[in-house]
Coordinates of C-alpha atoms and ligand atoms in Angstrom, one line a residue:
M1 CA -8.4 29.4 -2.7
W2 CA -8.5 25.8 -4.0
G3 CA -10.7 23.5 -1.8
L4 CA -12.3 26.4 0.1
D5 CA -14.7 27.6 -2.5
A6 CA -16.9 24.7 -2.8
G7 CA -19.7 26.2 -0.6
M8 CA -20.5 26.8 2.9
R9 CA -21.6 24.3 5.3
A10 CA -25.5 24.2 5.8
Q11 CA -26.8 24.8 9.3
D12 CA -28.2 21.4 9.8
D13 CA -25.0 19.7 8.1
S14 CA -23.0 21.2 10.7
H15 CA -25.4 19.9 13.4
D16 CA -24.8 16.4 11.9
H17 CA -21.1 17.0 11.7
D18 CA -20.8 17.7 15.5
H19 CA -23.1 14.6 16.1
W20 CA -21.1 12.3 14.1
V21 CA -17.8 13.5 15.7
A22 CA -19.4 13.1 19.0
L23 CA -20.3 9.6 18.3
D24 CA -16.7 9.0 16.8
K25 CA -15.2 10.2 19.9
A26 CA -17.3 8.2 22.1
H27 CA -17.2 5.0 20.3
C28 CA -14.6 4.7 17.5
W29 CA -11.0 3.8 17.8
H30 CA -8.8 4.7 14.8
P31 CA -5.9 2.7 13.4
F32 CA -2.3 3.8 14.3
T33 CA -3.8 6.6 16.2
P34 CA -2.9 8.0 19.8
Q35 CA -6.5 8.3 20.8
D36 CA -5.9 11.2 23.3
L37 CA -4.8 13.4 20.5
W38 CA -7.6 12.4 18.3
C39 CA -10.3 13.0 21.0
D40 CA -8.9 16.3 21.9
P41 CA -11.7 18.9 22.0
Q42 CA -9.4 21.0 19.6
H43 CA -9.2 18.2 17.0
D44 CA -12.0 18.5 14.5
P45 CA -11.8 15.3 12.4
L46 CA -12.5 15.6 8.6
M47 CA -15.7 13.6 7.7
L48 CA -15.3 12.5 4.3
V49 CA -18.6 11.8 2.5
K50 CA -18.0 11.6 -1.3
G51 CA -15.4 10.9 -3.9
D52 CA -15.4 11.8 -7.5
G53 CA -12.3 10.9 -9.7
V54 CA -9.1 12.0 -7.7
W55 CA -11.3 14.3 -5.5
L56 CA -12.7 13.6 -2.1
E57 CA -15.3 15.8 -0.5
D58 CA -16.0 16.4 3.1
D59 CA -19.3 16.9 4.9
A60 CA -19.0 20.9 4.6
G61 CA -18.6 20.4 0.8
H62 CA -14.9 21.2 0.6
R63 CA -13.1 19.4 -1.9
Y64 CA -9.5 17.8 -1.8
I65 CA -7.3 15.8 -4.1
D66 CA -6.7 12.3 -2.6
G67 CA -3.0 12.6 -2.7
N68 CA -2.2 9.3 -1.0
A69 CA -5.0 7.5 -2.9
S70 CA -6.9 6.8 0.2
I71 CA -3.9 5.1 1.9
W72 CA -2.5 3.7 -1.4
T73 CA -5.5 1.8 -2.6
N74 CA -7.1 3.9 -5.3
I75 CA -6.2 3.3 -8.8
H76 CA -8.7 4.8 -11.3
G77 CA -10.4 7.4 -9.2
H78 CA -13.4 7.3 -7.0
A79 CA -17.0 6.4 -8.3
H80 CA -15.6 5.4 -11.6
P81 CA -18.8 4.3 -13.6
T82 CA -17.1 1.0 -14.8
I83 CA -16.2 -0.1 -11.4
N84 CA -19.5 1.1 -9.8
Q85 CA -21.5 -0.7 -12.3
A86 CA -19.7 -3.8 -11.9
I87 CA -20.3 -4.0 -8.2
Q88 CA -23.8 -2.9 -8.6
Q89 CA -24.4 -5.7 -11.2
Q90 CA -23.1 -8.2 -8.8
L91 CA -25.0 -6.7 -5.9
S92 CA -28.2 -7.4 -7.6
K93 CA -27.2 -11.2 -7.8
V94 CA -25.4 -12.0 -4.5
S95 CA -23.2 -9.9 -2.3
H96 CA -21.5 -12.8 -0.6
S97 CA -21.4 -16.6 -0.6
S98 CA -19.0 -18.8 0.9
Y99 CA -15.9 -19.8 -0.8
L100 CA -15.3 -22.6 1.5
G101 CA -17.0 -25.6 -0.2
Y102 CA -18.3 -23.5 -3.2
A103 CA -17.0 -21.6 -6.1
H104 CA -18.3 -18.5 -8.1
P105 CA -17.8 -17.2 -11.4
L106 CA -16.1 -14.1 -10.8
A107 CA -13.4 -15.5 -8.6
S108 CA -12.6 -18.1 -11.6
E109 CA -12.5 -15.2 -14.0
L110 CA -10.3 -13.1 -11.9
A111 CA -7.8 -15.8 -10.9
C112 CA -7.4 -16.5 -14.7
E113 CA -6.8 -12.8 -15.4
L114 CA -4.1 -12.4 -12.6
A115 CA -2.5 -15.6 -13.6
A116 CA -2.2 -14.2 -17.2
Q117 CA -0.3 -11.2 -16.2
F118 CA 2.7 -13.6 -15.8
P119 CA 4.8 -15.4 -18.6
D120 CA 4.5 -19.1 -19.4
S121 CA 2.0 -19.9 -16.6
S122 CA 4.7 -19.0 -14.0
L123 CA 2.3 -17.9 -11.3
Q124 CA -1.0 -19.6 -12.1
R125 CA -2.6 -20.5 -8.7
V126 CA -4.4 -17.9 -6.8
F127 CA -5.4 -17.9 -3.1
Y128 CA -7.9 -15.1 -2.0
S129 CA -8.0 -13.4 1.2
D130 CA -9.0 -9.8 2.5
N131 CA -6.1 -7.5 2.7
G132 CA -2.4 -6.9 2.4
S133 CA -1.6 -8.4 5.7
T134 CA -3.5 -11.6 5.2
A135 CA -2.1 -11.9 1.7
V136 CA 1.4 -11.9 3.3
E137 CA 0.2 -14.1 6.2
C138 CA -0.9 -16.8 4.0
A139 CA 2.3 -16.6 1.9
L140 CA 4.2 -17.1 5.0
K141 CA 2.2 -20.0 6.3
M142 CA 2.3 -21.6 3.0
A143 CA 6.0 -21.3 2.7
I144 CA 6.7 -22.9 6.1
Q145 CA 4.1 -25.7 5.5
Y146 CA 5.7 -26.3 2.1
R147 CA 9.0 -27.0 3.6
M148 CA 7.3 -29.4 6.2
Q149 CA 5.8 -31.4 3.4
C150 CA 8.9 -31.5 1.4
G151 CA 11.0 -32.9 3.9
E152 CA 12.9 -29.8 4.6
A153 CA 11.4 -28.7 8.0
Q154 CA 14.7 -27.2 9.2
R155 CA 14.0 -24.4 6.8
D156 CA 11.8 -22.5 9.3
T157 CA 13.2 -19.1 9.3
F158 CA 12.3 -15.9 7.1
V159 CA 14.7 -13.1 6.1
A160 CA 13.3 -9.6 5.9
F161 CA 14.7 -6.1 5.2
I162 CA 15.2 -3.8 7.9
D163 CA 12.5 -1.0 7.9
G164 CA 10.1 -3.0 5.8
Y165 CA 6.4 -3.2 6.2
H166 CA 4.2 -6.2 5.4
G167 CA 1.0 -5.7 7.5
D168 CA -0.3 -6.0 10.8
T169 CA -1.4 -9.6 11.5
M170 CA 0.8 -11.3 13.9
G171 CA 2.9 -13.3 11.3
A172 CA 3.2 -10.6 8.7
A173 CA 4.1 -8.1 11.6
S174 CA 6.9 -10.1 12.7
L175 CA 8.6 -9.5 9.5
G176 CA 8.2 -5.8 9.6
G177 CA 11.2 -3.8 10.6
V178 CA 9.6 -0.5 11.9
D179 CA 10.2 -0.9 15.7
A180 CA 7.5 1.6 16.6
F181 CA 5.0 -0.7 15.4
F182 CA 6.3 -4.2 16.0
A183 CA 9.1 -4.3 18.9
R184 CA 6.7 -5.1 21.6
F185 CA 5.4 -8.0 19.7
R186 CA 8.6 -9.2 18.2
K187 CA 8.9 -12.2 20.4
F188 CA 5.6 -13.5 19.2
G189 CA 6.1 -14.0 15.5
F190 CA 8.0 -16.1 13.0
P191 CA 11.7 -16.7 13.4
V192 CA 13.2 -13.9 11.3
E193 CA 16.7 -12.4 10.4
F194 CA 16.8 -9.0 9.3
V195 CA 19.1 -7.6 6.8
R196 CA 19.8 -4.2 5.2
S197 CA 21.1 -5.2 1.9
L198 CA 21.9 -8.0 -0.5
E199 CA 25.3 -8.2 0.8
E200 CA 24.1 -8.8 4.3
L201 CA 21.8 -11.5 3.1
R202 CA 24.7 -13.4 1.2
A203 CA 26.7 -13.1 4.4
L204 CA 24.1 -14.8 6.7
E205 CA 25.4 -18.1 8.3
C206 CA 22.0 -19.5 8.6
L207 CA 21.0 -19.6 4.9
G208 CA 20.2 -23.4 5.1
R209 CA 17.6 -22.7 7.4
V210 CA 15.9 -20.0 5.4
A211 CA 12.5 -20.8 3.9
G212 CA 11.9 -17.5 2.2
V213 CA 13.1 -14.0 1.7
I214 CA 10.4 -11.4 1.7
I215 CA 10.8 -7.8 0.1
E216 CA 8.8 -4.9 -1.1
P217 CA 10.3 -4.9 -4.6
L218 CA 11.8 -1.6 -6.2
V219 CA 10.5 0.5 -3.3
Q220 CA 9.7 0.3 0.6
G221 CA 6.7 2.7 1.0
V222 CA 6.4 2.9 4.8
N223 CA 10.2 3.5 5.0
Q224 CA 9.7 7.1 3.6
V225 CA 9.9 5.7 0.0
H226 CA 13.2 4.2 0.1
V227 CA 14.0 3.1 -3.5
W228 CA 16.3 0.0 -3.9
P229 CA 19.2 0.2 -6.2
E230 CA 18.4 -0.8 -9.9
G231 CA 19.2 -4.5 -10.5
M232 CA 18.8 -5.5 -7.0
L233 CA 15.7 -7.4 -7.3
A234 CA 17.0 -9.4 -10.2
E235 CA 20.0 -10.2 -8.3
L236 CA 17.9 -11.2 -5.2
R237 CA 15.9 -13.4 -7.5
A238 CA 19.2 -15.2 -8.8
F239 CA 20.6 -15.6 -5.3
T240 CA 17.4 -17.0 -3.8
S241 CA 17.0 -19.5 -6.8
E242 CA 20.6 -20.7 -6.4
Q243 CA 20.2 -21.1 -2.6
G244 CA 16.8 -23.0 -2.9
I245 CA 15.1 -20.1 -0.8
H246 CA 11.6 -18.9 -1.9
L247 CA 11.3 -15.3 -2.9
I248 CA 8.1 -13.6 -1.6
L249 CA 7.3 -10.3 -3.4
D250 CA 5.0 -8.0 -1.2
E251 CA 3.5 -6.0 -3.9
V252 CA 0.6 -4.9 -1.7
M253 CA 1.6 -1.2 -2.4
T254 CA 3.6 -1.5 -5.7
G255 CA 1.0 -3.7 -7.5
F256 CA -1.4 -2.4 -10.2
G257 CA 0.6 0.2 -11.9
R258 CA 1.9 2.3 -9.1
T259 CA 5.6 1.9 -10.2
G260 CA 4.9 2.4 -14.0
K261 CA 4.3 -1.2 -14.9
M262 CA 1.5 -3.5 -13.7
F263 CA 3.7 -5.2 -11.2
A264 CA 7.1 -3.9 -9.8
C265 CA 8.7 -7.2 -10.4
Q266 CA 8.2 -6.8 -14.2
H267 CA 10.7 -3.9 -14.5
E268 CA 13.5 -6.5 -13.7
E269 CA 11.8 -9.5 -15.4
V270 CA 11.6 -11.4 -11.9
V271 CA 8.8 -13.9 -11.3
P272 CA 8.7 -14.6 -7.5
D273 CA 7.6 -17.8 -5.9
F274 CA 4.8 -16.0 -4.0
L275 CA 3.3 -12.6 -5.0
C276 CA 1.2 -10.8 -2.4
L277 CA -1.5 -8.4 -3.8
A278 CA -4.2 -6.4 -2.1
K279 CA -4.5 -2.5 -2.0
G280 CA -5.1 -1.7 -5.6
L281 CA -6.4 -4.9 -6.7
T282 CA -10.1 -3.8 -6.6
G283 CA -9.1 -0.4 -7.8
G284 CA -9.1 0.6 -4.2
Y285 CA -13.0 0.0 -3.8
L286 CA -13.3 -3.2 -1.6
P287 CA -11.2 -5.2 0.6
L288 CA -9.7 -8.2 -1.3
A289 CA -6.4 -9.6 -1.6
A290 CA -4.7 -12.5 -3.5
T291 CA -1.5 -14.6 -2.9
L292 CA -0.2 -15.9 -6.3
V293 CA 2.0 -18.9 -6.2
R294 CA 4.1 -21.1 -8.4
E295 CA 2.4 -24.3 -9.5
E296 CA 5.1 -26.5 -7.8
I297 CA 4.4 -24.9 -4.5
Y298 CA 0.6 -25.7 -4.8
D299 CA 1.7 -29.4 -5.9
A300 CA 3.1 -29.9 -2.4
F301 CA -0.3 -29.2 -1.0
R302 CA -1.9 -32.0 -3.0
G303 CA -2.5 -35.6 -1.8
D304 CA -4.2 -36.8 1.3
R305 CA -6.1 -34.4 3.6
S306 CA -3.4 -33.8 6.1
R307 CA -1.4 -31.9 3.3
A308 CA -4.3 -29.4 2.8
F309 CA -3.6 -25.8 3.5
Y310 CA -6.1 -25.1 6.4
Y311 CA -6.4 -21.5 6.2
G312 CA -9.3 -19.0 5.1
H313 CA -11.4 -16.1 6.2
S314 CA -15.2 -15.7 6.1
Y315 CA -15.1 -13.3 3.1
T316 CA -12.6 -15.0 1.3
A317 CA -13.1 -14.2 -2.7
N318 CA -15.9 -12.0 -1.7
P319 CA -17.9 -11.6 -5.1
L320 CA -18.3 -8.0 -4.9
G321 CA -14.6 -7.6 -4.4
C322 CA -14.1 -9.8 -7.3
A323 CA -16.5 -7.9 -9.4
A324 CA -14.6 -4.6 -8.5
A325 CA -11.3 -6.2 -9.4
L326 CA -12.2 -7.5 -12.7
A327 CA -13.8 -4.0 -13.7
S328 CA -10.5 -2.4 -12.5
L329 CA -8.3 -4.6 -14.9
Q330 CA -11.0 -3.7 -17.7
V331 CA -10.3 0.0 -16.9
F332 CA -6.7 -0.6 -17.3
A333 CA -7.2 -1.9 -20.7
E334 CA -9.9 0.6 -21.8
E335 CA -8.2 3.7 -20.4
Q336 CA -4.7 2.6 -21.5
T337 CA -3.9 3.4 -17.8
L338 CA -0.2 2.1 -18.1
E339 CA 0.4 3.6 -21.4
R340 CA -0.5 6.9 -20.1
L341 CA 1.8 6.8 -17.1
P342 CA 5.3 7.8 -18.5
A343 CA 4.1 11.4 -19.1
K344 CA 2.6 11.5 -15.6
I345 CA 5.8 10.1 -14.0
Q346 CA 7.9 12.6 -16.0
Q347 CA 5.8 15.5 -14.8
L348 CA 6.0 14.2 -11.2
S349 CA 9.8 13.9 -11.5
E350 CA 10.1 17.5 -12.8
A351 CA 7.7 18.9 -10.1
L352 CA 9.8 17.1 -7.4
Q353 CA 13.0 18.8 -8.8
Q354 CA 11.4 22.2 -8.8
L355 CA 10.1 21.8 -5.3
Q356 CA 13.7 20.8 -4.0
Q357 CA 15.1 23.7 -5.8
A358 CA 12.5 26.3 -4.6
S359 CA 12.3 25.2 -1.0
P360 CA 15.0 25.5 1.5
W361 CA 13.2 22.8 3.7
V362 CA 13.2 19.9 1.1
H363 CA 16.3 17.8 1.8
S364 CA 15.6 15.2 -0.8
T365 CA 12.9 13.7 -2.9
R366 CA 12.4 10.1 -3.8
Q367 CA 10.3 8.6 -6.6
C368 CA 9.4 5.1 -8.1
G369 CA 6.8 5.8 -10.8
M370 CA 3.9 7.3 -9.3
V371 CA 5.2 6.9 -5.8
A372 CA 7.0 9.8 -4.3
G373 CA 8.4 11.2 -1.1
V374 CA 9.4 14.7 -0.2
E375 CA 11.7 14.6 3.0
L376 CA 11.7 17.8 5.0
R377 CA 14.6 18.6 7.2
A378 CA 16.1 21.6 9.1
R379 CA 18.5 24.0 7.3
D380 CA 21.5 22.3 8.6
G381 CA 20.3 19.1 7.0
Q382 CA 19.4 17.4 10.4
A383 CA 16.2 15.9 10.9
F384 CA 13.6 18.1 12.7
P385 CA 12.9 17.2 16.4
A386 CA 10.4 14.3 16.3
N387 CA 8.2 16.0 18.6
R388 CA 7.8 19.0 16.2
R389 CA 5.8 16.5 13.9
V390 CA 6.7 18.9 11.2
G391 CA 5.4 16.1 8.5
D392 CA 2.0 16.1 10.2
A393 CA 2.0 19.8 10.4
V394 CA 2.5 20.5 6.6
C395 CA -0.1 17.7 5.6
L396 CA -2.7 19.7 8.0
A397 CA -1.7 22.8 6.4
A398 CA -2.1 21.3 2.9
R399 CA -5.9 20.7 3.6
Q400 CA -6.3 24.5 3.4
Y401 CA -5.2 24.1 -0.2
G402 CA -7.2 21.2 -1.1
L403 CA -4.8 18.3 -0.7
L404 CA -5.1 15.3 1.5
T405 CA -2.2 13.1 2.2
R406 CA -0.1 11.8 5.1
P407 CA 3.5 11.8 6.0
V408 CA 5.8 9.1 7.2
L409 CA 7.8 11.0 9.7
D410 CA 8.9 14.3 7.9
T411 CA 8.6 12.7 4.5
I412 CA 5.4 14.0 2.7
I413 CA 4.0 11.0 0.6
I414 CA 2.6 11.7 -2.9
L415 CA 0.8 8.7 -4.2
P416 CA -2.2 9.7 -6.2
P417 CA -4.7 7.7 -8.1
L418 CA -3.1 6.8 -11.4
S419 CA -6.1 8.5 -13.2
I420 CA -4.6 11.8 -11.9
N421 CA -4.2 14.5 -14.9
A422 CA -1.5 17.1 -15.4
E423 CA -3.5 20.0 -13.8
E424 CA -4.2 17.9 -10.7
I425 CA -0.6 17.0 -10.3
H426 CA 0.1 20.5 -10.6
H427 CA -2.4 21.4 -7.8
I428 CA -0.8 18.8 -5.5
F429 CA 2.8 20.7 -5.8
T430 CA 1.1 24.2 -5.4
A431 CA -0.6 23.0 -2.1
I432 CA 2.6 21.3 -0.8
T433 CA 4.6 24.4 -1.7
Q434 CA 2.1 26.6 0.2
A435 CA 1.8 24.2 3.2
I436 CA 5.5 23.9 3.5
S437 CA 5.9 27.8 3.6
D438 CA 3.1 28.2 5.9
T439 CA 4.4 26.0 8.3
L440 CA 8.0 26.6 8.1
G441 CA 8.4 30.1 6.5
D442 CA 9.8 31.0 3.2
S443 CA 13.4 31.2 4.1
A444 CA 15.5 28.7 5.8
E445 CA 17.0 31.5 7.9
I446 CA 13.6 31.8 9.8
L447 CA 14.3 28.8 12.2
Ligands
LIG501 C1 -0.3 -1.7 3.3 C2 0.6 -2.8 3.0 C3 0.5 -4.0 3.6 C4 -0.7 -4.3 4.7 O1 -1.8 -4.1 3.8 P1 -3.3 -4.1 4.8 O2 -4.4 -4.2 3.7 O3 -3.3 -2.6 5.3 O4 -3.4 -5.1 5.6 C5 1.3 -4.9 3.4 N1 2.5 -4.6 2.7 C6 2.7 -3.4 2.2 C7 3.9 -3.2 1.4 C8 1.8 -2.4 2.5 O5 2.0 -1.2 1.8

């Protein structure tokens, strides 16, 4: 069976495993995790120790396909020689130097390459930070400070889409629409109006107070891979321009080829005012983020000291991260990563259709490029009771067949590294098919 044939755990490794788990349970606190479940004696966490291409290996030597690209970050596979070498080369020079008060060559090169992805110098200014949340956080602060410095301080509100996800720092989180994550902190964040659609946005009475609209273009990942209607982004761009409202695109997940083009906004030839990038920026190797802005926004921060953007992090523009990001862009060119996507996207689409036809439990499948969701429901078309945690159970079962991924509720996310090949895509679907039938039975009649 896939994943289980890679060798038995050696005696002393097993000792190490128990040791690491004990230390973890004694001292570590995992993200988005109910710790009592995690620390339950029955729960034996997977210890991942190695990666190679789309494969991850645990401390017992079992191999798994990285079916969600290590939480949506990995692009070209693990331990890619070009990216590894670029990091090592920079490592031998300097690992980190402050970007506050100093510059470094790779940050300059990377900013130039990112800006070159957009036509006519439309997004030519790059502000670095560390992760997706901070990429969004600083776009929001820039958007507000911009208004203050342009005599439009009344524009102090954001519009965000219901069920969107923009990260977990306070400002970014306040624009998130997933109540389980954000409801308890709602009163601490930015003023925000939530809308479900472009129509609801158009109907808002407070448009004159809106600084910016934020959206995950084309597809909301955390919202169970909710795909926006075609053309919606271009319409949103036209409407926001007409209203003098900034368009903030959160491409933290969709950036770097996930949707089939380098950036999701390129499908509808949209250029935003702010573009937030993180996860895939370094190929998924190191934490680095970038917020790209139009030059006219940057211009509002010029002048005397009081107009400066007082924001930054200790590891801003980390040189190792910049080395990885430049190498990732090099791999895009050398391996023709984008050019090779259409065939993979087609295969993914056919496999999703087949899975839906073959399994009585697959209510619907959703796809945007290399991002897919498989929604499981009971045979009457109703959602399973939340406490059954069907999505979790299926993903756990899939490990037996050499696949790692995570669900959002009962939607299984398939979001592999873009370097995945046809055989590996096939493997993902074999594993999911098996895991669904192991968890729920072969026939819809069983429940
Ligand atoms: C993951 C994600 C973020 C947050 O990024 P972090 O690096 O986890 O802080 C923000 N927006 C979107 C769309 C994301 O998928």
